[in-house]
Structure formats: structure tokens, C-alpha cells
CSV table of C-alpha atoms in Angstrom, one decimal:
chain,number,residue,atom,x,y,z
A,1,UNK,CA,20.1,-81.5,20.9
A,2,UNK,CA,19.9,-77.9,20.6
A,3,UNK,CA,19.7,-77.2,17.2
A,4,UNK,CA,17.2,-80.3,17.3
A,5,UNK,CA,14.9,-78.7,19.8
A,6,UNK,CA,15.4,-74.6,17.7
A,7,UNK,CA,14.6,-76.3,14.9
A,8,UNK,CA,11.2,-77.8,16.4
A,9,UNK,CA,10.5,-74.7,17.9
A,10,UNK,CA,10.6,-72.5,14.9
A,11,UNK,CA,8.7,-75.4,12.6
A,12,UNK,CA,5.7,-74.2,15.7
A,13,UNK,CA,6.5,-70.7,15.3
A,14,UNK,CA,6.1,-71.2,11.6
A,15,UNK,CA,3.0,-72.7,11.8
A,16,UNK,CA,1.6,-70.0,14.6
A,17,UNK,CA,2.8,-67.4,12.4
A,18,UNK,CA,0.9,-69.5,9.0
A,19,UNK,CA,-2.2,-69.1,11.2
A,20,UNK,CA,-2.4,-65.9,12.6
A,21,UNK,CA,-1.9,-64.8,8.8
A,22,UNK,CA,-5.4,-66.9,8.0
A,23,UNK,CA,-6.5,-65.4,10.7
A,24,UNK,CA,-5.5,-61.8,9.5
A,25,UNK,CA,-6.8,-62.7,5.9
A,26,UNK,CA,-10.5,-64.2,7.1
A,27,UNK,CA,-10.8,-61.6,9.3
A,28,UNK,CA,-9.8,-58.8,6.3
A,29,UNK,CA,-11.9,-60.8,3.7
A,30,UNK,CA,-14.8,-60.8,5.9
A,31,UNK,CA,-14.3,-56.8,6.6
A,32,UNK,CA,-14.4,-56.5,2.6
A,33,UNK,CA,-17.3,-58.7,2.8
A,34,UNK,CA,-19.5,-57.1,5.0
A,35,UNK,CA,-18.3,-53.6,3.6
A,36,UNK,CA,-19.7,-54.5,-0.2
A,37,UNK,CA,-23.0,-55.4,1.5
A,38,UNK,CA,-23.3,-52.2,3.3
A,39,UNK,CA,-22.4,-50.0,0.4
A,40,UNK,CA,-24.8,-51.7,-1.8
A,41,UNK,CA,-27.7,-52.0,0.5
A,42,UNK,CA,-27.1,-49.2,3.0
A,43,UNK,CA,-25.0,-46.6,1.3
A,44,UNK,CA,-22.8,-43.8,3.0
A,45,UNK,CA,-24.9,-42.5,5.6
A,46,UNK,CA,-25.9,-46.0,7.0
A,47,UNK,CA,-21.9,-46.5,7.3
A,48,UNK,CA,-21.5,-43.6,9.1
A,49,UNK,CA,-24.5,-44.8,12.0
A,50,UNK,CA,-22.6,-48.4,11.7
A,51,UNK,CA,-18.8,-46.3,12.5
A,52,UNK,CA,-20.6,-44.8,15.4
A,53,UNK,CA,-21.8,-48.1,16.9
A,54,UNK,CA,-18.8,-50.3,16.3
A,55,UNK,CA,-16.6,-47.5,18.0
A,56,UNK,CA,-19.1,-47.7,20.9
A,57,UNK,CA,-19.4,-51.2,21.6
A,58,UNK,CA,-15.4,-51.5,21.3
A,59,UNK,CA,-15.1,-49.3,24.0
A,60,UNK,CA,-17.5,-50.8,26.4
A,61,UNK,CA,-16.0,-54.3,25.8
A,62,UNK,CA,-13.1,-53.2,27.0
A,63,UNK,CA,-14.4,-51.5,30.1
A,64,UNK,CA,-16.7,-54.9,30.3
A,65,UNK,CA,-13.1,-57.1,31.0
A,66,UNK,CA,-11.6,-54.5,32.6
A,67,UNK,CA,-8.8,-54.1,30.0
A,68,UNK,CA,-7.3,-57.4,31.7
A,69,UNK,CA,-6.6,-59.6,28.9
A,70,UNK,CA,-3.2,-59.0,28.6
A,71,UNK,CA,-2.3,-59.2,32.2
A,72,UNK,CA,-4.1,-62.1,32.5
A,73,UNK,CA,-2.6,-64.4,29.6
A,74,UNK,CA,1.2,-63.1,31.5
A,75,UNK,CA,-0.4,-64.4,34.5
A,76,UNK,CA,-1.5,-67.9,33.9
A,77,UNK,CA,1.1,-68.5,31.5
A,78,UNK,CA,3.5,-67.9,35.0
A,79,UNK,CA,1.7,-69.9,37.1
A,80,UNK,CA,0.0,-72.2,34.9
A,81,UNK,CA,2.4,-75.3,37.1
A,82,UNK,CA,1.3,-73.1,40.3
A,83,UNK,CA,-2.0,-74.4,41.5
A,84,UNK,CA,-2.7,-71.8,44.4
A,85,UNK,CA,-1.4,-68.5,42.0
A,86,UNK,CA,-3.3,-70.0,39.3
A,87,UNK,CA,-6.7,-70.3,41.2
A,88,UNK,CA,-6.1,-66.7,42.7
A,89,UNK,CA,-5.3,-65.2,39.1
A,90,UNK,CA,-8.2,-67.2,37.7
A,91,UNK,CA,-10.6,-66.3,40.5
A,92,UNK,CA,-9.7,-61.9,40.8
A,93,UNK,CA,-10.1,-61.8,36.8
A,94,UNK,CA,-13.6,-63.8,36.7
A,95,UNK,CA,-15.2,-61.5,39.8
A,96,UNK,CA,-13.9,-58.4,38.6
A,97,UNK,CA,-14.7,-59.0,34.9
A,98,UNK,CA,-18.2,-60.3,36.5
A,99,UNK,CA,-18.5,-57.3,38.4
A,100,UNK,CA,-17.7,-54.7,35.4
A,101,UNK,CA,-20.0,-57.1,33.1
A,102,UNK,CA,-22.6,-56.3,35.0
A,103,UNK,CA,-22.3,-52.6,35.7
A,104,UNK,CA,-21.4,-52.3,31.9
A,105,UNK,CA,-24.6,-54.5,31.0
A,106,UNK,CA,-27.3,-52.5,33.5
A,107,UNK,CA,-25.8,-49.5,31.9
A,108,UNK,CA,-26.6,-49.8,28.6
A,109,UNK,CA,-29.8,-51.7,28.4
A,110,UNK,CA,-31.3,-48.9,31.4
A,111,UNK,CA,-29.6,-45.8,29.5
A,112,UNK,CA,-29.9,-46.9,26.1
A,113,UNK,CA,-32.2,-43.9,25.1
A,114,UNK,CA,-29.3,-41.7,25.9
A,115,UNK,CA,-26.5,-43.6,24.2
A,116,UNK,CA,-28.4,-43.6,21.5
A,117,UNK,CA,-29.0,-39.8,21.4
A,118,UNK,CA,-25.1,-39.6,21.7
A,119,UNK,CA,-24.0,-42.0,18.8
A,120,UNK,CA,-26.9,-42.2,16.4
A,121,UNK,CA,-27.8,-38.0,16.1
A,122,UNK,CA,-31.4,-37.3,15.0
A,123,UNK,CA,-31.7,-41.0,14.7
A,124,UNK,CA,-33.9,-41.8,17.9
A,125,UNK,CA,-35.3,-45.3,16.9
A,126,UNK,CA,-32.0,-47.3,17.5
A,127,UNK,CA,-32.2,-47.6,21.6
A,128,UNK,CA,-33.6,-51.4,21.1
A,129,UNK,CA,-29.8,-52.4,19.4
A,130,UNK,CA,-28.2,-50.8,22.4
A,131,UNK,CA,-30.3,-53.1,24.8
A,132,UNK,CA,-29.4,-56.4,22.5
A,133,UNK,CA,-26.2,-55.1,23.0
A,134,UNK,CA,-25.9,-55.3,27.1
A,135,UNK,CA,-27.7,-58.6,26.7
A,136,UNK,CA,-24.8,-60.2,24.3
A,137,UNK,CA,-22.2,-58.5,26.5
A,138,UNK,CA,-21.4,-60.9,28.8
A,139,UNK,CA,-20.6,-63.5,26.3
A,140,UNK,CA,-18.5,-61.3,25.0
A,141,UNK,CA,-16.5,-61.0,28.5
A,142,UNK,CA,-16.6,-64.7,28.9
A,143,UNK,CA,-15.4,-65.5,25.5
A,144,UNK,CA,-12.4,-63.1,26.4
A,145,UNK,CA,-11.7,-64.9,29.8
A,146,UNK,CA,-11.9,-68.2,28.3
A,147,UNK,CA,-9.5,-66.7,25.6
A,148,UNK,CA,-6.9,-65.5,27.8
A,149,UNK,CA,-6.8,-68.7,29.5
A,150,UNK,CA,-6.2,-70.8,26.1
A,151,UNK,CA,-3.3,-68.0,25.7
A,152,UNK,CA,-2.0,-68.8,28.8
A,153,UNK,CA,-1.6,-71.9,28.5
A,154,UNK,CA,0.1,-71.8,25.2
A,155,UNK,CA,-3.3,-72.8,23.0
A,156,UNK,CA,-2.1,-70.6,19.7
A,157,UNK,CA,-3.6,-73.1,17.2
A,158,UNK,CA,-7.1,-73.7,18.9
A,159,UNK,CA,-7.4,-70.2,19.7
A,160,UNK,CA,-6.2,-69.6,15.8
A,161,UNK,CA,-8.6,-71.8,14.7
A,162,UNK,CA,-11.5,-70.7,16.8
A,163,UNK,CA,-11.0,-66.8,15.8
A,164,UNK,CA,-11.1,-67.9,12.1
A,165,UNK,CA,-14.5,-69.9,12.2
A,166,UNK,CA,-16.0,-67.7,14.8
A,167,UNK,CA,-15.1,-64.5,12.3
A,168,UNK,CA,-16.4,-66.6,9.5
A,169,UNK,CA,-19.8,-67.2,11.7
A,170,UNK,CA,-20.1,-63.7,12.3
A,171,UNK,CA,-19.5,-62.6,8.7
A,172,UNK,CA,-22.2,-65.1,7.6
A,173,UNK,CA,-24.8,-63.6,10.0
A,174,UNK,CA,-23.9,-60.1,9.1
A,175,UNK,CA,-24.1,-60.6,5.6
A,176,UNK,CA,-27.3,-62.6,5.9
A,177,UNK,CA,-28.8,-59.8,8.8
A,178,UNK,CA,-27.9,-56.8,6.1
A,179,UNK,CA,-29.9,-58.4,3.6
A,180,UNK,CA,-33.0,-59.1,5.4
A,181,UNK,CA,-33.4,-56.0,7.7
A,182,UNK,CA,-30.8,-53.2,6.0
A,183,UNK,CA,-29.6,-50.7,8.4
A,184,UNK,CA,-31.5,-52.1,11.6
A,185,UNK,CA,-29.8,-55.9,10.4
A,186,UNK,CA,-25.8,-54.5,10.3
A,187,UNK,CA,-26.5,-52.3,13.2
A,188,UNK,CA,-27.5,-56.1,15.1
A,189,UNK,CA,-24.6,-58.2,13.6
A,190,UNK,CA,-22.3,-55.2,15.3
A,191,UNK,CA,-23.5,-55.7,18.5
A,192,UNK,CA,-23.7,-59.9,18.4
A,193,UNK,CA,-20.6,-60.7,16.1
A,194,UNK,CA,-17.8,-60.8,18.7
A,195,UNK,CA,-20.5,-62.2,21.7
A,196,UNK,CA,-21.4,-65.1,19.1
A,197,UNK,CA,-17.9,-66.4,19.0
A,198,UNK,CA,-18.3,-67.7,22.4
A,199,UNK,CA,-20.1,-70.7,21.2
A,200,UNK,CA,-17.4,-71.6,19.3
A,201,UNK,CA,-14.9,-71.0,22.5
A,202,UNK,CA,-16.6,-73.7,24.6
A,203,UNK,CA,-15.8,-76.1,22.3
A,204,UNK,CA,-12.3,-75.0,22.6
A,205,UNK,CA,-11.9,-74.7,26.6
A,206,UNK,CA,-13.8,-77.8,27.3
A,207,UNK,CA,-10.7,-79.8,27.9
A,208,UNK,CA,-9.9,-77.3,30.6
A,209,UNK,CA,-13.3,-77.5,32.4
A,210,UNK,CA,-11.4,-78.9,35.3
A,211,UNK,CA,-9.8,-75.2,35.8
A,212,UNK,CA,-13.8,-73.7,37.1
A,213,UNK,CA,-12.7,-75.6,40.4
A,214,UNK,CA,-10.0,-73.1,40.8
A,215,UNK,CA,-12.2,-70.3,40.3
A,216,UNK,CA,-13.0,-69.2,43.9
A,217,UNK,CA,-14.5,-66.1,45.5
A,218,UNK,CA,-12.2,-66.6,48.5
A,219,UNK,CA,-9.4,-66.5,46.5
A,220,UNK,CA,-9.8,-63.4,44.9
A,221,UNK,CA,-6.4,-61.4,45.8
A,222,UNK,CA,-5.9,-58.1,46.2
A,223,UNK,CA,-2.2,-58.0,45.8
A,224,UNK,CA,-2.4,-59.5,42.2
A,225,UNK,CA,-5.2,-57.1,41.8
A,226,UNK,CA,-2.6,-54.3,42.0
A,227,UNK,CA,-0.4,-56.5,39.8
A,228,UNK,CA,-2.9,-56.4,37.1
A,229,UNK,CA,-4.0,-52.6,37.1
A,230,UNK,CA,-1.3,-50.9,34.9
A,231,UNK,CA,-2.5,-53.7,32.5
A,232,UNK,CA,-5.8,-52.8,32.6
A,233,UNK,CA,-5.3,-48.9,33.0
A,234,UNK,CA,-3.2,-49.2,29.9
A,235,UNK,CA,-5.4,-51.1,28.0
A,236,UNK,CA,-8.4,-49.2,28.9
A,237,UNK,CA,-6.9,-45.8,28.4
A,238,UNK,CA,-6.8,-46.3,24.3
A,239,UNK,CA,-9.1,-48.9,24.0
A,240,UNK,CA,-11.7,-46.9,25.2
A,241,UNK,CA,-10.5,-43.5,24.5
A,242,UNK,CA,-9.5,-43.4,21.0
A,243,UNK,CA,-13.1,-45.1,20.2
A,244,UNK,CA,-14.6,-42.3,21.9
A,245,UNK,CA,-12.5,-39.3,20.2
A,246,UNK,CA,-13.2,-41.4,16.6
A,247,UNK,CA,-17.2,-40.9,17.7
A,248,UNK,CA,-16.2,-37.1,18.4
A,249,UNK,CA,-14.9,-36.5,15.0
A,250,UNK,CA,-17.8,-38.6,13.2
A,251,UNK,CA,-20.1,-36.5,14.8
A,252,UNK,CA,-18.7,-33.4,14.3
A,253,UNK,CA,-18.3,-34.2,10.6
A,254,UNK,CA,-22.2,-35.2,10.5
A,255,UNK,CA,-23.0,-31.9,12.8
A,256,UNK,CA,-21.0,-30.1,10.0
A,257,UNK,CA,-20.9,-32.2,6.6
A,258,UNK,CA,-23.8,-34.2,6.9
A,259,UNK,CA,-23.7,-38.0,7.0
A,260,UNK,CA,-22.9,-38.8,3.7
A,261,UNK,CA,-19.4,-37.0,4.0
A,262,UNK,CA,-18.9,-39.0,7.5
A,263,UNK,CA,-19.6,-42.3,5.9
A,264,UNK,CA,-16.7,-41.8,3.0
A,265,UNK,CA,-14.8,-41.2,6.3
A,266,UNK,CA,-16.0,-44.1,8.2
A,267,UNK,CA,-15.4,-45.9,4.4
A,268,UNK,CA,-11.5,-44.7,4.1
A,269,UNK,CA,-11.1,-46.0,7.9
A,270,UNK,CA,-11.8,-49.2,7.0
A,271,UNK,CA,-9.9,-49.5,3.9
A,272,UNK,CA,-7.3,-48.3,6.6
A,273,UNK,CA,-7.9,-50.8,9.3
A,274,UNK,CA,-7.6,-53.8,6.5
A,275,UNK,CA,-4.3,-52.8,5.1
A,276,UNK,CA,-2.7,-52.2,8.8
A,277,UNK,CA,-3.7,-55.4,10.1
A,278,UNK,CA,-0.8,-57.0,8.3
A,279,UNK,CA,1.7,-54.9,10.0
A,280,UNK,CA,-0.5,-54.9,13.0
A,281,UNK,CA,-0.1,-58.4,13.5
A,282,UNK,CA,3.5,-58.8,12.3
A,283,UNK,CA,4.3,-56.4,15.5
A,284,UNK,CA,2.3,-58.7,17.7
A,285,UNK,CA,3.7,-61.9,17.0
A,286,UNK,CA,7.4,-61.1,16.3
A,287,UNK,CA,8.6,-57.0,17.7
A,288,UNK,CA,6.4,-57.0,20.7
A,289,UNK,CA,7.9,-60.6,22.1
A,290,UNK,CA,11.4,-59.1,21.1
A,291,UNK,CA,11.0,-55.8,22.7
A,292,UNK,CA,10.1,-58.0,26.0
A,293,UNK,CA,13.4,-60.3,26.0
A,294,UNK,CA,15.9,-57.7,25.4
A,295,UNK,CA,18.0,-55.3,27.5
A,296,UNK,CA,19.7,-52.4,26.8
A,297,UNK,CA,19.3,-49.1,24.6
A,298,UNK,CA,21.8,-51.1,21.9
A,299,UNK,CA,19.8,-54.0,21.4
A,300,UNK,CA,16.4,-51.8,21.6
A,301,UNK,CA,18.0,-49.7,18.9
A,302,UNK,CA,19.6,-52.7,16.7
A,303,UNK,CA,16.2,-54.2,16.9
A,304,UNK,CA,14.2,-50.8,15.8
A,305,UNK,CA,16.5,-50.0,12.6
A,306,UNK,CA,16.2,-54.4,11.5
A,307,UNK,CA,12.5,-53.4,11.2
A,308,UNK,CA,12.5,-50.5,9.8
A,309,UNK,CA,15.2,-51.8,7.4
A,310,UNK,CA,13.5,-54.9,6.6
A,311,UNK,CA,9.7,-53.9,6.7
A,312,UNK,CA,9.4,-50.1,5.8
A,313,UNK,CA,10.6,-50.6,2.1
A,314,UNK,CA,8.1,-53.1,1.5
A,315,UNK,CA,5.3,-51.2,3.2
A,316,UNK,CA,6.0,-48.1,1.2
A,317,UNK,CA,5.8,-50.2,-1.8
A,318,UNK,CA,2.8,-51.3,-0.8
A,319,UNK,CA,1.7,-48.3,0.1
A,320,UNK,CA,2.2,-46.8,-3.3
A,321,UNK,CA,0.5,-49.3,-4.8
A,322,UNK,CA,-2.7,-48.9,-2.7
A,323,UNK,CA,-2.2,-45.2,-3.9
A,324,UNK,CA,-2.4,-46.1,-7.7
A,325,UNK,CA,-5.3,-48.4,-7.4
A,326,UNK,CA,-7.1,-46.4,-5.4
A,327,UNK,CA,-10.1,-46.2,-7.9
A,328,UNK,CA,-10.2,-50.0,-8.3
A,329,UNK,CA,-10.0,-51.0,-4.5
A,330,UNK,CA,-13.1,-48.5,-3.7
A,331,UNK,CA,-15.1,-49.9,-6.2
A,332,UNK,CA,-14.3,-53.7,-4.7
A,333,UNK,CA,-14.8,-52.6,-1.1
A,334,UNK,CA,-17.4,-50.3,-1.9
A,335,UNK,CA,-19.3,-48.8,-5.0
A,336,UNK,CA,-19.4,-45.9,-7.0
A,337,UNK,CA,-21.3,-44.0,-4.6
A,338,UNK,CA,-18.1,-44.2,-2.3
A,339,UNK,CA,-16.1,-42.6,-5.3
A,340,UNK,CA,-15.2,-39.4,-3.0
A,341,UNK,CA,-13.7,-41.5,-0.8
A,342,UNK,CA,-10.6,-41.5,-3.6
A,343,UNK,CA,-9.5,-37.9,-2.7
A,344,UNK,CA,-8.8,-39.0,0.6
A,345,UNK,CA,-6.1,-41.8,0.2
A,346,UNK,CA,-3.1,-39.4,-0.2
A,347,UNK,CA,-3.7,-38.0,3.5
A,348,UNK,CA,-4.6,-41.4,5.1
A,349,UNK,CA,-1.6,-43.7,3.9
A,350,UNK,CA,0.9,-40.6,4.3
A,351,UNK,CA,-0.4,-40.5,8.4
A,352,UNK,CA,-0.8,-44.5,8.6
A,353,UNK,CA,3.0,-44.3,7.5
A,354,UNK,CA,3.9,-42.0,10.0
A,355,UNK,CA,1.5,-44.2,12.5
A,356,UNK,CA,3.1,-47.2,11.9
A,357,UNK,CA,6.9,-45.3,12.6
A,358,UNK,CA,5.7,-44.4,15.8
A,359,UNK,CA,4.1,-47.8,17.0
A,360,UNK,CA,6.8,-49.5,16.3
A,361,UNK,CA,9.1,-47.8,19.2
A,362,UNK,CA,6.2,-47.3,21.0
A,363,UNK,CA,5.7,-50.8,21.6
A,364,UNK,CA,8.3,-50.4,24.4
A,365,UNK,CA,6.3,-48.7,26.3
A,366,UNK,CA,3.6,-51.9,26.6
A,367,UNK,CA,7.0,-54.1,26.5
A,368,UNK,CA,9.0,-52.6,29.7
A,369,UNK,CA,5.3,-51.3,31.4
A,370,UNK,CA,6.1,-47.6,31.1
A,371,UNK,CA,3.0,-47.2,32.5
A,372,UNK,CA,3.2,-42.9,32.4
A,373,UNK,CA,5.3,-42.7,29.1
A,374,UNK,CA,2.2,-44.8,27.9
A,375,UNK,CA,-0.3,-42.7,29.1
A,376,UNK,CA,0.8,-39.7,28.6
A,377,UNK,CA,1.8,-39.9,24.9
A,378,UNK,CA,-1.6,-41.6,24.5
A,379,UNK,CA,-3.3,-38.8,26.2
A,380,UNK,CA,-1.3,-36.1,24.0
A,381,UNK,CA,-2.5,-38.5,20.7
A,382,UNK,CA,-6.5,-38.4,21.7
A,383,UNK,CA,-6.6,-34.6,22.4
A,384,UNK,CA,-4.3,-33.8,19.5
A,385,UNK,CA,-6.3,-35.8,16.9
A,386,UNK,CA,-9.4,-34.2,18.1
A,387,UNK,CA,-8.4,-30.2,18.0
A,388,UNK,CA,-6.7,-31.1,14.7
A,389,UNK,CA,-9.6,-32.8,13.2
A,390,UNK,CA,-11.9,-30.0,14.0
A,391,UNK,CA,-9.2,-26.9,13.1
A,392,UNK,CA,-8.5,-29.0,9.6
A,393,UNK,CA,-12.4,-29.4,8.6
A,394,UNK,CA,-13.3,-26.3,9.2
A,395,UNK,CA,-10.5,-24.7,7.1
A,396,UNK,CA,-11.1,-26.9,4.8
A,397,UNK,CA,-15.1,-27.4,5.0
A,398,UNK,CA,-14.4,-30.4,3.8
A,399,UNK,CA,-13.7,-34.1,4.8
A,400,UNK,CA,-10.1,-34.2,4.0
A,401,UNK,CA,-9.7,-32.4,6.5
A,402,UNK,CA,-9.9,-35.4,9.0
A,403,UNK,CA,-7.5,-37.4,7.3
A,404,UNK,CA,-5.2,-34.6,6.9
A,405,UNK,CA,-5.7,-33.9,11.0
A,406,UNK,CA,-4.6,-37.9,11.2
A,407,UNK,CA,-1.2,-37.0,9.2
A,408,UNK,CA,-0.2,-34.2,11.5
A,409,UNK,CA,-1.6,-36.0,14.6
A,410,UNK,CA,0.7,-39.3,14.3
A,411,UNK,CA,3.6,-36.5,12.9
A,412,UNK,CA,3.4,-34.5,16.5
A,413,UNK,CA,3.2,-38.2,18.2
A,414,UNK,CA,5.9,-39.5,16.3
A,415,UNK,CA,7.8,-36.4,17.2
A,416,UNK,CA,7.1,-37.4,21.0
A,417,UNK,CA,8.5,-40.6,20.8
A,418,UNK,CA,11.2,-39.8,19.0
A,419,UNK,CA,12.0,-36.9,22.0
A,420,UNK,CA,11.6,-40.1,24.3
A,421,UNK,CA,13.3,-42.5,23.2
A,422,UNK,CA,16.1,-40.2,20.9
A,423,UNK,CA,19.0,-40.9,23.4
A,424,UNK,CA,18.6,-44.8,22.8
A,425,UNK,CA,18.4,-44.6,19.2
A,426,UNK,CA,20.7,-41.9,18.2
A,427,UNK,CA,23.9,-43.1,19.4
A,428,UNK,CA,23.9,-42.8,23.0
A,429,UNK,CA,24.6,-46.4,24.0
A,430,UNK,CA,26.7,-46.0,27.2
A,431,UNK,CA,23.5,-46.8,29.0
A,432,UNK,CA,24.3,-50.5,27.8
């Protein structure tokens, strides 16, 4: 009866894992998509203003949820057969996400002449996205509260499903936005994509309509509150800082380069982003779980080395052959105004190696909540990254220099974590 209910369970893992990786592909073809249109009707410098925004309104989705999602999906999924702990988690992360919403939303549309002074430099005719913005962000925060609750409850293959048709909806109005307005069209699909998705959701959660009874104000709790803070202060702390520093360093190469040099940046980031979603989500689904379940520095360190083992060959293979066709896969992504963007593979794959090294361990950090290891090595990441970017592109007056500042940034963090965690991994295992 075992084996019979193991072997069901991995035939669903199986088909979770099949449909995350459709999800990873739409959402990578889409990217590629959306990228070819930019290139051909916007060119570098309209990729750089595009960076600046995405970066932006990343950031102030997370501070719009509060950075709960995480803590929220543990939560429900605990007390999903709880009716009283399930109304009080339900009912604190709807008021505070409403409350942060709002302040996030007010914000922007009432400041957006100043944000866009900070992200769009001598560009002073953008304010009106940054207004559509605060509009479309509370569908946004809705979309991620009736997300978490799906998660909670176990809903992989709905929530699958949704995030590939809702990214295919997105990329459709993107593409078709880019087209008919250029610049002013991409900088709109930015700012609606991920808020557009929501229609799609209700579909999903309407089955669970019955669960709005259990959202109460009087059952807002204060103890769970405190239960979900390292969640969100964790989850905010990069979320939101990282985009920020990445704005930092775009600017500073536009203040110094000109925009055309930060949009072959912005360009290499993205060929970047596509490649590492793969191993991104491979972590998600299968190391992060692991790192949860098991005690013990021996099992954390058997656990490490089967990864690195097992995935690190095949990455660096992969790697190496994203090196070699370097000049093909700009020219598919891009164009052959992007062509600079070649010299600055070496740099990037050598400190997305590196990166991925690093995440890999420091995974336990989210896994065991160690909540000031996390933060602190995270801090040390954001301020390093910065002064390194800055130091490299002025010695180099170039913009290798910013990939060059990412390959000694994750090398220092990576150093860190190895300092951290170098008891548990290098032999010491009478901790067991």
C-alpha cells in the first residue's frame, strides 16, 4: 500500500514538475518574444527606460503584499482543516495587503512626477505610466492573495495553468502595445502585464468563493501577524532592494555611458534572467522542499554535494555553449544593433556560475528562517554589487565593467556563505 500510494505521489510530482517547466518555457519564450519586438522597434536606449521601469514596479509589488506570499501559502496550507486559524490567516493578510495596496497606490499616482524623474533621467513625459501603474496595482495584490490561497491549498495544476495563459495574455498585449505606440506601448504592457493575470485568477478561485466569509476584520490577529513578519521582512529586503541597486547601476551607467551602453546591459540581463530560470525553478520545486524536511549538518551537506554533482556539470555545459553561440542567440533575442552586447557574456555567465553556487546553500537560510544570516548576507550582496559596479566602470569606462562588478560581487558572497556554512560542509558532522 506504500509503494502504491509513492508511486501516485511521484506520477503528481511528475506532472507538477511537467508543468512548472511549461510554465518556465512560456514565460522564457514570451521574454524572447517581447525582447525581439523591443530591439526592432525600440532599440537600446528604449530598453534601458523599460530596465528602469520593470525594476521599479517589481519592487513596489512587493511592498504592495507586504512580502507575505510565502508566509501565507505555509499558513493556509497548516490550517486549511482549521476553520478559526484559517479565517484569522485569511483575514490579517487581506487588511494588511489592503492597507499597503493603498499606501503603495496613493503613492505613486500623487508622486509620479518624482518617480519619474528618478527612473526615466531627462525623460520627463513618462509620469502618466506611473499613475496607470498605481491604478493596476491592486489587481496585482489580489491576484497574489488569491494565488497564495490556491498554493495553500495544494492547487499546483490550476495555478500552473493560470500562470501559463495569463503570461501568454500578457505577451500578446505587450507585443501588440509595442507595435502600435513604441516606447510609450512597452513602458504600459510593464506596468499592466502581471495586474491583467487577475482576470484569469478568478476563474481559478471561484470554486473557493465560499472562503470570503472567513475573511473578517475582527479576526485580524496580531500574534500571526508577528508569525508572518520574518516572511515578509525577508522577502521584502531583496525583493525590493536588489531592484533598487539594479536602477542605481542603470543609472549610473546612463549618467556615465549614455543609454545606449545601459540598454546592451539591460539586454545581457535578460539573456541572463532566461537561462537561470531553469535552475531557478529546479531549486524551487525540488532543493528548497528538501532543505525544509531535513535535519542535521550531514544530510544538509549530502544534499549540497548530490546537486552540485548532479546539476553543476550540466550547467557548465550549458554554460559553455551559451558562450559559443553567443553571436547567434543575440541576434534571435535581439538584433544587430545589440551586437556589443557579445563582449559581455564571458563576465555574466562566469558570475551567474558563481551565483548559482551560492544560492544553492543559501537557500537554507529561507529553509530553517535564519532570518539575520539572511539579511545580512543580503545586505553585504546589495552594497557590494553597487561600489563594485561603480569602481569597475569607471576603470574601465566601459560597460563590462558591470558585469565584471557581478562576477566579483557573487565571488565575495559566495565566499560569505561558504564562511557560514564551511563547518557543515567541510567535514565537521558531530553536530549530527
Amino acid at each position: 500500500m506504500g509503494k502504491l500510494i509513492q508511486y501516485i505521489n511521484n506520477k503528481v510530482l511528475v506532472k507538477i514538475a511537467s508543468l512548472q517547466s511549461a510554465s518556465v518555457f512560456t514565460r522564457i519564450l514570451g521574454g524572447i518574444l517581447t525582447s525581439k519586438a523591443i530591439a526592432i522597434f525600440i532599440g537600446a536606449e528604449g530598453l534601458a527606460l523599460i530596465g528602469n521601469l520593470r525594476n521599479f514596479v517589481s519592487a513596489f509589488q512587493t511592498i504592495a503584499t507586504f512580502g507575505f506570499y510565502k508566509g501565507i501559502v505555509k499558513y493556509i496550507a497548516k490550517f486549511k482543516e482549521d476553520s478559526l486559524n484559517l479565517s484569522k490567516t485569511l483575514s490579517t493578510s487581506y487588511y494588511m495587503g489592503f492597507i499597503a495596496t493603498v499606501m503603495v497606490s496613493f503613492f505613486c499616482y500623487f508622486e509620479a512626477e518624482w518617480i519619474n524623474d528618478i527612473i526615466f533621467p531627462t525623460y520627463n513625459d513618462y509620469a502618466y505610466v506611473i499613475r496607470i501603474f498605481a491604478i493596476a496595482i491592486p489587481f496585482y495584490s489580489l491576484n497574489m492573495f488569491s494565488f497564495s490561497i490556491m498554493n495553500g491549498f495544494s492547487k499546483y495544476k490550476i495555478l500552473i495553468i493560470i500562470n501559463i495563459i495569463g503570461q501568454v495574455l500578457s505577451v500578446a498585449i505587450a507585443l501588440l502595445l509595442i507595435f502600435q505606440n513604441k516606447i510609450d506601448g512597452a513602458l504600459i504592457s510593464v506596468v499592466i502585464a502581471e495586474s491583467l493575470i487577475f482576470l484569469i485568477t478568478l476563474v481559478g478561485i471561484i470554486n473557493r468563493k465560499s472562503l470570503i466569509n472567513h475573511i473578517k476584520l475582527s479576526n485580524v490577529s496580531y500574534s500571526l501577524l508577528k508569525k508572518l513578519s520574518p516572511y515578509s521582512l525577508m522577502g521584502l529586503f531583496t525583493a525590493v532592494l536588489m531592484p533598487f541597486v539594479t536602477i542605481a547601476i542603470r543609472s549610473y551607467i546612463i549618467d556615465n555611458l549614455g543609454y545606449k551602453d545601459a540598454g546592451f546591459w539591460e539586454a545581457m540581463t535578460r539573456i541572463s534572467d532566461y537561462y537561470l530560470m531553469f535552475v531557478s525553478s529546479l531549486i524551487v520545486l525540488y532543493l528548497l522542499p528538501r532543505f525544509t524536511e531535513i535535519n542535521g549538518f550531514k544530510a544538509f551537506k549530502k544534499e549540497v554535494l548530490s546537486f552540485y554533482k548532479t546539476i553543476i556539470p550540466i550547467m557548465l555545459v550549458g554554460l559553455l555553449l551559451i558562450y559559443v553561440l553567443r553571436h547567434f542567440i543575440v541576434l534571435v533575442i535581439f538584433s544587430e544593433e545589440f551586437k556589443p552586447v557579445e563582449d559581455l557574456f564571458f563576465w555574466q555567465l562566469l558570475g551567474d556560475f558563481v551565483k548559482i553556487l551560492s544560492i544553492v546553500i543559501a537557500y537554507q537560510f529561507l529553509a530553517k528562517k535564519m532570518f539575520w544570516h539572511y539579511i545580512l548576507t543580503e545586505a553585504f550582496l546589495v552594497i557590494i554589487l553597487y561600489t563594485t559596479s561603480v569602481y569597475f566602470i569607471d576603470l574601465y569606462d566601459h560597460v563590462e565593467g558591470a558585469v565584471i562588478a557581478h562576477f566579483v560581487s557573487y565571488l565575495m558572497y559566495y565566499g560569505i556563505i561558504l564562511l557560514i556554512f564551511g563547518s557543515s560542509l567541510f567535514g565537521v558532522e558531530n553536530h549530527e
